[in-house]
Amino acid sequence: MAKGGIPELLNFKQKGKDMNEFIKVPMGEKLSYCFGDPALTLMYTMTTTLLTYFYTNVVGISVAAVGMIMLLSRVFDGFSDVLMGTIIDRTHSKYGKARIWILRLALPYALAAVLLFTMPPLGDMGKIIYAFVTYNIMNTVVYTAISQPFHALGSLMSRDRRERDVICNIRMVLSITASMIITAFTLPLINKVAGMIGNTQLAWILVTAAYATVSVFVLINTYMTCTERVQAAAKEKENIPFLKAFKATVTNRYFLIALGLMIFYTAYQIIIGTDLTYYCQYVLGNVDLVMPLSAAEKVATIIGIAMLPKLLPKYGKRNLICAGCVLGIAGQLLFLLNITSVPLGIATCIMRGFGIAPFYGVQYSLPSDAIEYGHWKTGMRVEGLMFSSMSMGQKAGSGITSAVMSSVLAMAGFNGLKATAAEQAPEAISAIKTFYLYVPIAIWVIMLLIAACYQLDKVYDKMMRELIAREGKQNPEEVPEMVHTGNQINVAIGRVYGSSGRQVAEALAKELNCRVYDRQIICLLAEKMGMENADLDQVQKYLDAYNYGEEEITFSPYAYPAAGVAGDLNGAQIFEQQSRIISGLAQKEPGIFLGRCANFVLENRPHTYSFFLYADDAYREKEGREYYQGVSLEELKEKDKMRNDYYERFTGIKRDDPKHYDMVVNVSRTGVEGAVTMILDYIKGKEA
């Protein structure tokens, strides 16, 4: 055996891998990771949708006892999630901080799954104790220990948001397919095996063992093929203290949004997944309807997820999730027209499937985005704790929902050994209807309100540019997915505040397939002055105090607490450093330069064009109120005065003098789209 044992023996596929954090992940690697999700979904679906049925209808444990088992288990499960997240964040193995745990836990995961459905003849109390112990071994210990690193691995394979979205989309298509297969075909398969061998209990064990064996091989392949490329966290020399990491996690607004959506989605999943079997058996009168109804929803979800790569760049996560929630509500209301109509039931399932697809497809890229947001805001990356907290929320939603359902059904007199509606108490039938028909509407409404608070789509690209620059990864070789666009055109945009300069710049960058350079220049300038670890807003304010002052003051980074070792610089030297940065960026990777005297600095460069944007006061006042979130027109004009003084002091010319620009545009007359069209037409004419 190779030195290092099995981990080293199975590590041969990692040799010579491209470790660039922004690489386009090879499709084979994407699939190796994404197929790991069905391997986990097999047992997760078994424990969330079929285990309650197994306990109540196969081995005869009371529904109240099942609810108590699941509720108490979540108390332990919450601690294990946080513990495993902390372990991942503190793992510094040669084989990765997350990947190694997938290998270590693959076999225990399979064994725990088989034990879960191996119920010995111990009597009523003995069965309850055995169920409690094996359920916690499986969920609290083993599933937590393997699922947390698996989720974290997805955020460690690439830092490119679009790559992570694609990975998540593929992963969720495979996950929902596996869930559909398990939900629709496991019971018929078990019944067929039971008929062949004449033992229902043994049939559950054999089918579970077959699923578990397949899962082991799939998870080992995930370990062998997938690569942890994100090294930002690895550069931190010391482990982040738990309380500090916990505070950074629970104060991250986008983590909280992702967590809230996950909790209520899980509640929805448990209610539909568990109650569907009861609803078909006791309300529709045919338990075999579970398969077509479940398949209708799952297939619609798969189709919806497959559409996301085209829809996400255009509409964003927030808008698609909100639209999906509205569709889900409409689907539930449709079924209320006739709650025993199978065609209406199928139509409702299809609408629900398309409705849940946007969230389902991005559910694990949301915390990845929140990790980047937290890193940007606090300077800390806490993948393990953040994903473990997500899992804790997911399991809490699962456990509490299962417990509440079990308690309500128990109080209503539900008896799992009764085969028909006529044998059940009327209150039990009423409870089954309420869970399937009305509770999902409330969940959809809550998810809609939570999703409406998600605003990261608007600022994510800007945030990542700043974060990358802060980490010193500006070279094209280091960020291949954000450079090498083939664009040779530089555009310098000067503007008065409130004339939609940034919106125009971003739209131009999209059309020209290039970057917008603005605050990134401040990041690079801060690095030159030894302030790369400082908060960017504070750096900007500190530089502004020198740049826009009337006197010539020497800047000393030592006066700033977060500064490094750069020497003293006067205003002219700072301007010179900034000009060199702009010239270097224009040469390495042409793009859109917003402000920063770029039209002056790049005046003589080929394929370079400059434009000045202005607007009337009414337009600027509206922009100040809406885009700048309440900034008055007077404040905008004061900023303009400061910029004008700065520009004239270091260039010797007036910033708004039209003879120094190729074109001057009144955005209040053209609008953003019109301004972009005019600029592009001008550039195309000159480049022709």
Short mmCIF file of N, CA and C in Angstrom, two decimals, residues 108 116 254 269 308 349 355 389 398 419 465 467 484 496 498 517 522 524 535 544 565 567 611 622-623 640:
data_model
loop_
_atom_site.label_atom_id
_atom_site.label_comp_id
_atom_site.label_asym_id
_atom_site.label_seq_id
_atom_site.Cartn_x
_atom_site.Cartn_y
_atom_site.Cartn_z
N PRO A 108 -18.74 4.02 7.14
CA PRO A 108 -19.64 4.15 8.30
C PRO A 108 -21.04 4.64 7.91
N LEU A 116 -30.21 1.28 10.54
CA LEU A 116 -31.42 2.07 10.75
C LEU A 116 -32.67 1.25 10.45
N TYR A 254 -27.02 37.54 4.52
CA TYR A 254 -27.34 36.63 3.42
C TYR A 254 -27.26 35.17 3.85
N GLN A 269 -40.89 20.31 2.35
CA GLN A 269 -40.49 19.01 1.82
C GLN A 269 -40.98 17.87 2.71
N LEU A 308 -32.53 27.00 -15.30
CA LEU A 308 -31.92 28.06 -14.50
C LEU A 308 -30.66 28.67 -15.10
N CYS A 349 -49.16 19.58 -8.57
CA CYS A 349 -47.79 19.08 -8.36
C CYS A 349 -46.82 19.67 -9.39
N GLY A 355 -42.39 25.78 -9.22
CA GLY A 355 -42.27 26.84 -8.22
C GLY A 355 -41.07 26.66 -7.30
N SER A 389 -24.20 25.22 9.99
CA SER A 389 -25.35 25.95 10.52
C SER A 389 -26.54 25.82 9.58
N SER A 398 -36.62 19.90 9.69
CA SER A 398 -37.08 18.54 9.47
C SER A 398 -37.62 17.93 10.76
N ALA A 419 -56.01 0.61 7.46
CA ALA A 419 -55.72 0.67 6.04
C ALA A 419 -56.61 1.63 5.26
N ARG A 465 -14.96 41.71 -7.25
CA ARG A 465 -13.82 42.44 -7.80
C ARG A 465 -12.99 43.07 -6.68
N LEU A 467 -12.94 42.08 -3.54
CA LEU A 467 -12.36 41.04 -2.70
C LEU A 467 -11.12 40.45 -3.37
N HIS A 484 -8.78 37.85 -19.99
CA HIS A 484 -8.59 37.22 -21.29
C HIS A 484 -9.87 37.25 -22.12
N VAL A 496 -20.88 63.67 -13.52
CA VAL A 496 -21.34 64.34 -12.32
C VAL A 496 -22.10 63.31 -11.50
N GLY A 498 -24.92 61.43 -9.68
CA GLY A 498 -26.35 61.40 -9.91
C GLY A 498 -26.72 61.32 -11.37
N TYR A 517 -13.52 49.27 -13.72
CA TYR A 517 -12.50 49.59 -12.73
C TYR A 517 -12.91 50.87 -12.00
N ILE A 522 -8.77 51.63 -5.84
CA ILE A 522 -8.51 51.97 -4.44
C ILE A 522 -7.89 50.79 -3.72
N LEU A 524 -5.98 48.45 -5.01
CA LEU A 524 -4.59 48.34 -5.42
C LEU A 524 -3.75 49.46 -4.83
N ASP A 535 -10.40 48.23 5.90
CA ASP A 535 -11.75 48.35 5.35
C ASP A 535 -11.73 49.38 4.22
N ASP A 544 -9.44 60.43 0.83
CA ASP A 544 -10.17 61.64 0.44
C ASP A 544 -9.78 62.83 1.30
N VAL A 565 3.65 48.76 5.78
CA VAL A 565 5.00 49.29 5.92
C VAL A 565 5.36 50.32 4.85
N GLY A 567 6.03 53.78 2.86
CA GLY A 567 6.57 55.05 3.35
C GLY A 567 5.59 56.20 3.15
N PHE A 611 -15.71 59.66 -22.23
CA PHE A 611 -17.05 60.24 -22.29
C PHE A 611 -17.36 60.91 -20.95
N LYS A 622 -33.54 62.57 -8.08
CA LYS A 622 -34.17 61.25 -8.03
C LYS A 622 -33.12 60.16 -7.81
N GLU A 623 -31.98 60.25 -8.51
CA GLU A 623 -30.90 59.29 -8.34
C GLU A 623 -30.37 59.31 -6.91
N ASP A 640 -19.29 66.69 -6.21
CA ASP A 640 -18.79 67.13 -7.51
C ASP A 640 -17.73 68.22 -7.36
#
